[in-house]
Amino acid sequence: MDKRPDYKIIEKEILNLWNKNKEIFKFDINKDQRYIIDTPPPFTSGEAHMGHALEFIWIDFLARYKRLEGYNVYFPLGFDCHGLPTELKVINKLKISKENKEQFIKACIDWTNKMIESMHKTFERLGSSFDRDKVYKTIDRKYEAFVQYTLIKMFNDGLIERKRYPIMWCPKCQTAISMQEAGYLEKEGYLIYIKLPTNNGKYILIATTRPELINSCSLILIAKNKYVETENSLIVSKIYAEKNNLKIIREYDYKELENLEVTIPLINRKAKIISDNDVDYNFGTGIVWICTYGDPYDIKWKEKYNLPEIISISEDGRIISSINEINGLKVEEAREKMKEILKDYIYKIEKINHNVLSHTERSDCLSPLEFIPKEQFFIKIKDLKEKILEWQKDIKIIPESEVKRLIDWINNIDQDWNISRTKMLWGLAFPFYEKDGKIYPVNIEDLPIDPRIDKEKVKKYAGKFFEDETVDVWIESSITPLAILYYALTENKEFNPKELPELFDKIKEYLPVDLRQQGYEIIRTWLFDTIVRVNLLKK
């Protein structure tokens, strides 16, 4: 070696050698002593960044270490392609709208392939020892067919249903999102105390951050606790009166209040008062009104008490109301307007910081979410909490401190997984159609299928496909442990969808994979979704 070697030249020669001699990092699924790494597929809405580099350096270190120990190492590289962030890049950077579907989808494909080429070069330049022959993209025809097959399998097993239900909806992005994509952001707001007249000449005092939903209010709930009448004939929780040094005129047992009836201001609707164990006695005045829909509790209570569904918010985030002054206004505008309209019924207004449910994951949207009833596809997970808690025990998580994040998320499951995405063009189509009021899966030999494109395939079913909906992107990336084995088993073979059932049974023989490196921030998405999907599909 030269006394003063040029390491840039040496490095380039080594990288060229690795790319030409693919056998160096090649995995052979038919050989023993396998060590399989399930890598997190980077999202292709942008260039690779320092986070990607750090992540793949860690994985590369472990892959090389295991090879030195004599293992037959599988280090795949994949790219997660569909989704809203790419759509936003095409809209905002390329200035292409969704009005021309074909042009928009082509722009998404071009953008994605450009990002994949760039990221692929970056990972090669980093010296990552991934298997050069087993690079997958979630927009590959064989990957799309595989995902659609898993959906058909789950549907046939009774795990997927289509129903009308209040879903989390992003008015800004004009699509449904799942609970995994939502998070709470702290924002400034107002807690507005509103006096509701009762039929005994008093006022029930409620505290709300959503006065604009008054048109949907149909029930008042109280806790099973002590309430009092204060000066100005206000009925509040005893603890609220004591904290605020209000003069107490008399006490009420909660059962006495259940005999009263209130009138909702401005709309003159009569509403009953019912006691409920889930009312937070310590929040506000210990009294809540139920509006369809302000939060998840409203959904729960609407179902529990069989309340009427009165919709107050449209899909584009505008108020639907019999109150003319706010009808058609944006939610935030209507909220401000209600301070003026309700002035005769407002006891006080407090400025607060509170957590607002927002569109936080895989998006720079950060818009507040609404609950809007729509017919969508759901995976039935609400009643699987105990099973999921058992399944997670099969995984060794390092460090152990992160197990709590996963368990906390599982314990908070209170709804089924909404897997439909409305008005999103850049996504995978559902392999289902509706005929005579029933849902049916397509034939496996027709996979992958996209009713927007595959018109000849669609014709023979003589049914209605769901062209305005695409699949939640986490459905695609959550099966990477299965998909990487699928790619290993079908290497150098011509794609044939008819072989999917047989291949799927073969894949299960190689589970579980040995290693999955990921960040803590995707425990509730990639990890949770994978635990659910893989275990349900292994049945």
XYZ file of C-alpha atoms in Angstrom:
539
model
C 0.000 0.000 0.000
C 1.173 3.495 -0.759
C 2.617 5.429 2.132
C -0.018 8.104 1.509
C -3.031 6.168 0.204
C -6.014 8.020 -1.236
C -8.851 6.589 0.814
C -11.488 8.150 -1.447
C -10.210 6.029 -4.330
C -9.897 2.919 -2.147
C -13.416 3.365 -0.805
C -14.829 3.791 -4.323
C -13.071 0.605 -5.455
C -14.513 -1.350 -2.510
C -18.033 -0.047 -3.101
C -17.776 -0.952 -6.790
C -16.613 -4.441 -5.823
C -19.590 -4.941 -3.480
C -22.057 -3.767 -6.113
C -20.583 -5.985 -8.831
C -20.058 -9.080 -6.681
C -23.537 -9.456 -5.226
C -22.714 -12.827 -3.695
C -20.771 -11.124 -0.888
C -23.968 -10.089 0.950
C -26.347 -12.598 -0.599
C -28.848 -14.453 1.569
C -29.904 -17.982 0.639
C -33.162 -18.969 2.283
C -32.448 -22.643 1.591
C -29.277 -22.634 3.694
C -29.274 -23.247 7.442
C -28.209 -20.980 10.311
C -30.354 -18.147 9.029
C -30.360 -14.728 10.696
C -33.184 -12.587 9.296
C -33.318 -8.826 9.805
C -36.570 -6.968 9.177
C -35.481 -3.455 8.244
C -37.819 -0.448 8.556
C -38.570 0.631 4.957
C -37.831 4.367 4.694
C -40.666 6.523 3.420
C -40.013 7.922 -0.045
C -41.544 11.384 0.198
C -38.074 12.948 0.458
C -34.320 12.413 0.408
C -32.483 10.223 2.901
C -31.468 12.159 6.013
C -29.172 11.704 9.014
C -31.780 9.619 10.830
C -31.840 7.099 8.002
C -28.044 6.998 7.937
C -27.776 6.351 11.665
C -30.452 3.666 11.554
C -28.853 1.752 8.696
C -25.361 2.031 10.188
C -26.680 0.244 13.293
C -28.335 -2.463 11.209
C -25.235 -2.842 9.033
C -23.040 -3.271 12.112
C -25.255 -6.072 13.405
C -25.477 -7.756 9.989
C -21.687 -7.787 9.578
C -21.204 -9.044 13.137
C -23.576 -11.950 12.568
C -21.870 -12.847 9.280
C -18.539 -13.023 11.135
C -20.230 -15.438 13.551
C -21.032 -17.673 10.591
C -24.697 -16.840 10.094
C -26.506 -16.811 6.768
C -27.670 -13.188 7.157
C -30.672 -11.671 5.413
C -30.320 -7.874 5.316
C -32.974 -6.603 2.879
C -33.630 -3.053 1.781
C -37.151 -1.803 1.165
C -38.971 1.410 0.347
C -42.361 2.478 1.691
C -43.913 4.410 -1.176
C -47.600 5.262 -0.891
C -49.234 7.889 1.295
C -50.223 11.432 2.022
C -46.727 12.985 2.453
C -45.890 12.180 -1.174
C -49.233 13.595 -2.300
C -48.473 16.808 -0.423
C -45.035 17.036 -2.075
C -46.603 16.670 -5.526
C -49.266 19.267 -4.719
C -47.037 21.815 -2.977
C -43.684 21.387 -4.764
C -44.714 20.274 -8.237
C -47.959 22.301 -8.201
C -49.992 19.423 -9.644
C -53.579 19.079 -8.423
C -55.668 15.940 -7.934
C -58.250 17.037 -10.492
C -56.434 15.146 -13.258
C -56.102 11.725 -11.606
C -53.868 10.125 -14.224
C -51.445 13.066 -14.294
C -51.368 13.209 -10.489
C -50.675 9.486 -10.029
C -47.966 9.606 -12.705
C -46.359 12.547 -10.868
C -46.450 10.533 -7.625
C -44.795 7.574 -9.366
C -42.083 9.783 -10.884
C -41.420 11.537 -7.568
C -41.261 8.222 -5.701
C -38.893 6.587 -8.180
C -36.656 9.669 -8.100
C -36.476 9.498 -4.285
C -35.861 5.741 -4.348
C -32.945 6.157 -6.768
C -31.464 8.865 -4.567
C -31.915 6.915 -1.320
C -30.583 3.720 -2.856
C -27.397 5.516 -3.869
C -27.101 7.017 -0.388
C -27.326 3.594 1.296
C -24.759 2.181 -1.130
C -22.496 5.162 -0.483
C -22.787 4.502 3.256
C -21.366 1.055 2.607
C -24.495 -0.750 3.825
C -24.170 -4.497 3.339
C -27.765 -5.121 2.271
C -28.590 -7.901 -0.190
C -28.415 -6.203 -3.595
C -30.851 -8.733 -5.117
C -33.602 -8.335 -2.545
C -34.615 -4.702 -2.715
C -38.383 -4.266 -2.509
C -40.756 -1.377 -3.100
C -44.320 -1.286 -1.840
C -45.357 -0.166 -5.345
C -43.935 -3.350 -6.932
C -46.737 -5.331 -8.550
C -45.787 -8.426 -6.561
C -45.746 -6.463 -3.283
C -49.157 -4.912 -4.009
C -50.556 -8.334 -4.873
C -49.149 -9.764 -1.650
C -50.735 -7.012 0.465
C -54.084 -7.413 -1.292
C -53.901 -11.172 -0.731
C -53.426 -10.617 3.012
C -56.506 -8.366 3.038
C -58.553 -11.035 1.251
C -57.326 -13.643 3.721
C -58.321 -11.466 6.692
C -61.683 -10.693 5.092
C -62.396 -14.390 4.555
C -61.468 -15.025 8.191
C -64.084 -12.467 9.305
C -61.491 -9.965 10.542
C -62.362 -7.128 8.143
C -65.773 -5.527 7.906
C -67.330 -2.511 6.226
C -69.486 -0.349 8.457
C -70.657 3.181 9.085
C -68.921 4.612 12.131
C -67.621 7.973 13.422
C -64.046 8.068 12.151
C -61.193 10.467 12.769
C -61.290 12.852 9.833
C -58.771 15.469 8.741
C -60.677 18.380 7.148
C -57.438 19.846 5.766
C -56.243 16.650 4.053
C -59.804 15.536 3.278
C -59.273 11.956 4.405
C -59.905 9.537 7.226
C -56.972 8.587 9.428
C -56.458 5.800 11.943
C -55.785 6.147 15.659
C -52.123 5.313 14.964
C -51.771 8.472 12.864
C -53.348 10.799 15.426
C -51.764 12.487 18.417
C -52.427 15.259 20.882
C -50.894 18.704 20.479
C -51.017 21.301 23.229
C -52.788 24.440 22.028
C -54.247 27.588 23.492
C -58.011 27.608 23.768
C -60.998 28.614 25.854
C -63.065 26.766 28.421
C -66.517 28.277 28.137
C -69.003 27.894 30.983
C -72.587 27.809 29.668
C -75.801 28.021 31.693
C -78.470 25.525 30.629
C -81.978 26.384 31.943
C -83.771 23.624 33.864
C -87.473 22.974 34.328
C -87.246 24.026 38.009
C -86.009 27.537 37.313
C -82.310 26.792 37.960
C -79.300 26.490 35.618
C -77.084 23.476 35.018
C -73.578 24.858 34.418
C -71.402 22.965 31.911
C -67.844 23.721 30.776
C -66.866 23.071 27.149
C -64.152 23.899 24.634
C -66.558 23.143 21.742
C -69.567 25.527 21.975
C -69.988 25.356 18.181
C -71.359 21.790 18.563
C -74.436 22.987 20.494
C -76.749 21.979 17.630
C -75.780 18.317 18.202
C -76.346 18.280 21.960
C -79.028 15.833 23.138
C -78.065 14.666 26.647
C -76.527 15.939 29.902
C -74.402 13.601 32.004
C -73.402 13.955 35.652
C -71.194 11.917 37.957
C -72.562 9.751 40.744
C -71.559 12.307 43.369
C -72.597 15.429 45.267
C -73.834 18.577 43.519
C -74.864 21.937 44.890
C -76.887 25.007 44.032
C -74.890 28.216 44.323
C -75.738 31.881 44.078
C -77.358 32.897 40.790
C -79.196 29.530 40.835
C -76.236 27.638 39.315
C -75.986 23.866 39.814
C -72.393 22.583 39.849
C -70.315 19.863 41.478
C -69.672 20.413 45.164
C -65.911 20.289 44.582
C -66.151 23.025 41.916
C -68.137 25.285 44.254
C -65.631 24.794 47.076
C -62.599 25.409 44.844
C -64.105 28.635 43.522
C -65.409 29.860 46.903
C -69.012 29.950 45.699
C -71.792 30.410 48.214
C -73.670 27.120 48.575
C -77.462 27.471 48.853
C -78.309 23.782 49.042
C -76.943 20.311 48.208
C -78.278 17.842 45.671
C -77.780 14.121 45.491
C -77.116 13.173 41.856
C -80.364 11.162 41.824
C -82.351 14.329 42.440
C -80.801 15.966 39.373
C -81.873 13.021 37.207
C -85.468 14.164 37.722
C -84.717 17.486 36.032
C -84.787 18.399 32.367
C -82.750 21.093 30.642
C -83.368 23.222 27.581
C -80.447 23.633 25.188
C -80.088 27.375 24.427
C -80.669 28.718 20.905
C -82.187 25.466 19.620
C -84.728 24.897 22.430
C -84.141 21.143 22.503
C -85.132 19.326 25.703
C -82.429 17.087 27.172
C -82.487 14.589 30.029
C -79.943 14.412 32.845
C -78.406 10.972 33.485
C -75.671 9.905 35.909
C -72.737 7.939 34.498
C -69.662 6.403 36.119
C -67.348 7.691 33.375
C -68.050 11.392 33.951
C -64.972 13.162 35.319
C -66.293 14.790 38.489
C -63.104 16.858 38.822
C -63.171 18.433 35.366
C -64.949 21.746 34.964
C -68.245 21.676 36.838
C -68.478 17.877 36.896
C -71.242 18.047 34.260
C -70.926 17.392 30.509
C -73.147 17.728 27.481
C -73.067 15.029 24.788
C -72.738 16.230 21.201
C -72.295 14.078 18.104
C -69.354 14.167 17.829
C -66.832 16.178 19.842
C -64.554 13.456 21.169
C -64.329 9.654 21.628
C -66.484 9.831 24.767
C -69.333 11.275 22.714
C -69.149 8.222 20.441
C -69.237 5.866 23.404
C -72.126 7.651 25.108
C -74.099 8.034 21.894
C -74.029 4.255 21.478
C -74.690 3.561 25.155
C -77.784 5.780 25.371
C -78.953 5.330 21.766
C -78.874 9.071 21.111
C -79.799 10.667 17.780
C -76.886 11.344 15.438
C -76.964 15.048 14.617
C -74.012 16.045 12.416
C -72.595 19.527 13.012
C -69.385 19.439 10.947
C -68.927 18.795 7.228
C -65.986 16.977 5.635
C -64.381 20.291 4.707
C -64.487 21.476 8.323
C -67.511 23.766 8.175
C -70.442 23.997 10.563
C -73.800 22.451 9.729
C -76.291 24.103 12.069
C -79.830 25.408 12.420
C -78.217 28.493 13.987
C -77.903 30.751 10.941
C -75.140 32.913 12.399
C -72.658 29.994 12.391
C -73.990 27.753 9.615
C -71.302 27.381 6.943
C -68.509 28.935 8.997
C -65.194 27.179 9.570
C -65.024 25.466 12.956
C -62.631 27.994 14.498
C -64.703 30.930 13.207
C -67.899 29.430 14.580
C -66.256 28.841 17.959
C -65.407 32.529 18.211
C -68.852 33.567 16.996
C -70.534 31.461 19.677
C -69.012 33.650 22.392
C -71.113 36.486 21.041
C -74.283 34.501 20.254
C -74.358 32.785 23.654
C -73.492 35.885 25.690
C -76.766 35.713 27.673
C -75.971 32.139 28.732
C -72.213 32.372 29.311
C -71.197 32.404 32.960
C -67.478 32.905 32.294
C -64.676 32.161 29.829
C -61.259 30.828 30.885
C -58.189 30.908 28.660
C -56.491 27.504 28.861
C -53.823 25.306 27.312
C -55.316 21.963 26.368
C -54.548 18.888 24.284
C -56.172 18.850 20.847
C -56.471 15.632 18.830
C -54.541 16.317 15.618
C -53.166 14.715 12.464
C -49.590 14.152 13.630
C -48.099 10.982 12.140
C -46.481 10.816 8.661
C -47.711 14.285 7.910
C -46.728 17.891 8.370
C -50.445 18.709 8.452
C -50.937 18.955 12.266
C -54.562 19.985 11.707
C -57.181 19.347 14.421
C -59.291 16.277 13.695
C -63.042 15.835 13.709
C -65.216 12.759 14.171
C -67.433 12.231 11.135
C -69.558 9.114 10.507
C -68.644 7.394 7.228
C -68.829 3.938 5.718
C -65.304 2.482 5.710
C -63.330 -0.755 5.998
C -62.175 -1.718 9.501
C -59.995 -4.439 11.000
C -61.719 -5.744 14.125
C -59.177 -5.141 16.889
C -61.248 -3.434 19.601
C -62.057 -6.760 21.270
C -58.575 -8.247 20.780
C -56.816 -6.277 23.508
C -56.074 -9.310 25.701
C -54.781 -11.334 22.751
C -52.504 -8.518 21.604
C -51.117 -8.201 25.131
C -50.258 -11.918 24.973
C -48.737 -11.650 21.491
C -46.372 -8.857 22.523
C -44.849 -11.165 25.143
C -43.314 -13.213 22.313
C -41.062 -10.281 21.417
C -37.896 -9.353 23.285
C -37.730 -5.566 23.286
C -34.431 -3.812 24.031
C -34.336 -1.726 26.147
C -37.063 -3.201 28.356
C -38.181 0.292 29.328
C -39.826 0.637 25.899
C -42.184 -2.267 26.601
C -44.316 0.083 28.674
C -44.953 2.330 25.658
C -46.286 -0.633 23.720
C -48.431 -1.955 26.573
C -49.875 1.495 27.279
C -50.854 1.852 23.622
C -52.494 -1.601 23.570
C -54.426 -0.849 26.749
C -55.790 2.347 25.185
C -57.410 0.582 22.217
C -61.046 1.700 22.187
C -62.007 1.332 18.524
C -61.470 -0.853 15.486
C -58.684 -0.016 13.028
C -60.024 2.135 10.209
C -58.027 1.120 7.130
C -59.843 3.225 4.488
C -58.358 6.442 3.188
C -60.833 8.630 1.358
C -59.859 10.981 -1.485
C -56.235 9.788 -1.446
C -55.074 8.853 -4.944
C -51.547 7.714 -4.122
C -52.359 4.448 -2.426
C -53.194 0.783 -2.851
C -56.724 -0.124 -3.970
C -58.989 -2.438 -1.999
C -59.426 -5.901 -3.593
C -63.153 -5.879 -2.785
C -66.368 -4.995 -4.561
C -70.010 -4.619 -3.583
C -72.847 -6.468 -5.282
C -76.481 -6.797 -4.186
C -75.629 -5.166 -0.859
C -72.803 -7.587 0.005
C -68.987 -7.277 -0.060
C -66.928 -9.821 -2.008
C -63.174 -10.267 -2.595
C -61.806 -10.498 -6.131
C -60.251 -13.701 -7.470
C -56.632 -14.201 -6.457
C -55.494 -14.593 -10.065
C -56.551 -10.969 -10.695
C -54.113 -9.549 -8.113
C -52.910 -6.868 -8.020
C -56.028 -4.996 -9.023
C -56.724 -1.277 -9.254
C -60.263 -0.425 -10.412
C -59.066 2.994 -11.552
C -56.785 1.376 -14.105
C -57.699 -2.290 -14.616
C -61.039 -1.696 -16.313
C -61.091 -5.067 -18.097
C -60.505 -6.987 -14.870
C -63.216 -5.007 -13.113
C -65.864 -5.567 -15.815
C -66.315 -9.271 -15.181
C -67.336 -8.738 -11.545
C -70.336 -6.562 -12.457
C -70.137 -4.891 -9.064
C -69.211 -1.591 -7.455
C -65.543 -1.158 -6.563
C -64.340 1.369 -4.007
C -62.494 3.697 -6.359
C -62.574 6.665 -3.974
C -60.784 4.775 -1.206
C -57.243 3.501 -0.813
C -55.641 1.346 1.860
C -53.975 2.762 4.981
C -50.229 2.768 4.235
C -49.492 1.022 7.544
C -51.349 -1.988 6.138
C -48.573 -2.257 3.553
C -45.534 -1.733 5.797
C -46.918 -3.742 8.738
C -46.308 -7.052 6.939
C -42.616 -6.556 6.154
C -41.633 -9.706 8.154
C -43.819 -11.692 5.753
C -42.952 -9.662 2.653
C -39.173 -10.034 2.932
C -39.593 -13.809 3.183
C -41.936 -13.667 0.194
C -39.210 -11.898 -1.798
C -36.582 -14.416 -0.670
C -38.768 -17.357 -1.706
C -39.661 -15.887 -5.113
C -36.235 -14.583 -6.138
C -35.624 -15.052 -9.869
C -39.145 -16.463 -10.305
C -41.817 -15.023 -12.542
C -44.649 -13.441 -10.573
C -47.760 -15.620 -10.461
C -50.579 -14.551 -8.111
C -52.093 -18.059 -8.162
C -49.120 -19.248 -6.107
C -49.810 -16.808 -3.251
C -51.737 -19.223 -0.953
C -49.036 -21.889 -1.212
C -46.256 -19.326 -0.750
C -48.013 -17.855 2.270
C -48.066 -21.227 4.007
C -44.353 -21.622 3.211
C -43.548 -18.175 4.637
C -44.988 -19.113 8.031
C -42.329 -21.829 8.378
C -39.594 -19.159 8.631
C -41.248 -16.972 11.257
C -40.420 -15.237 13.496
C -37.651 -13.076 12.054
C -34.632 -12.544 14.305
C -34.164 -8.785 14.498
C -36.051 -5.589 13.893
C -34.370 -2.280 14.626
C -36.675 0.718 14.917
C -37.215 4.011 16.698
C -39.458 4.360 19.739
C -41.638 6.848 17.858
C -43.102 4.086 15.658
C -43.907 1.650 18.461
C -47.594 2.532 18.188
C -47.567 2.336 14.392
C -45.098 -0.019 12.718
C -44.535 -2.319 15.711
C -48.127 -2.417 16.949
C -49.573 -2.848 13.455
C -47.101 -5.631 12.674
C -47.931 -7.520 15.874
C -51.632 -7.332 15.010
C -51.390 -8.146 11.304
C -48.789 -10.926 11.444
C -50.458 -12.738 14.335
C -53.906 -12.538 12.758
C -52.507 -13.759 9.438
C -50.632 -16.674 11.031
C -53.932 -18.266 12.061
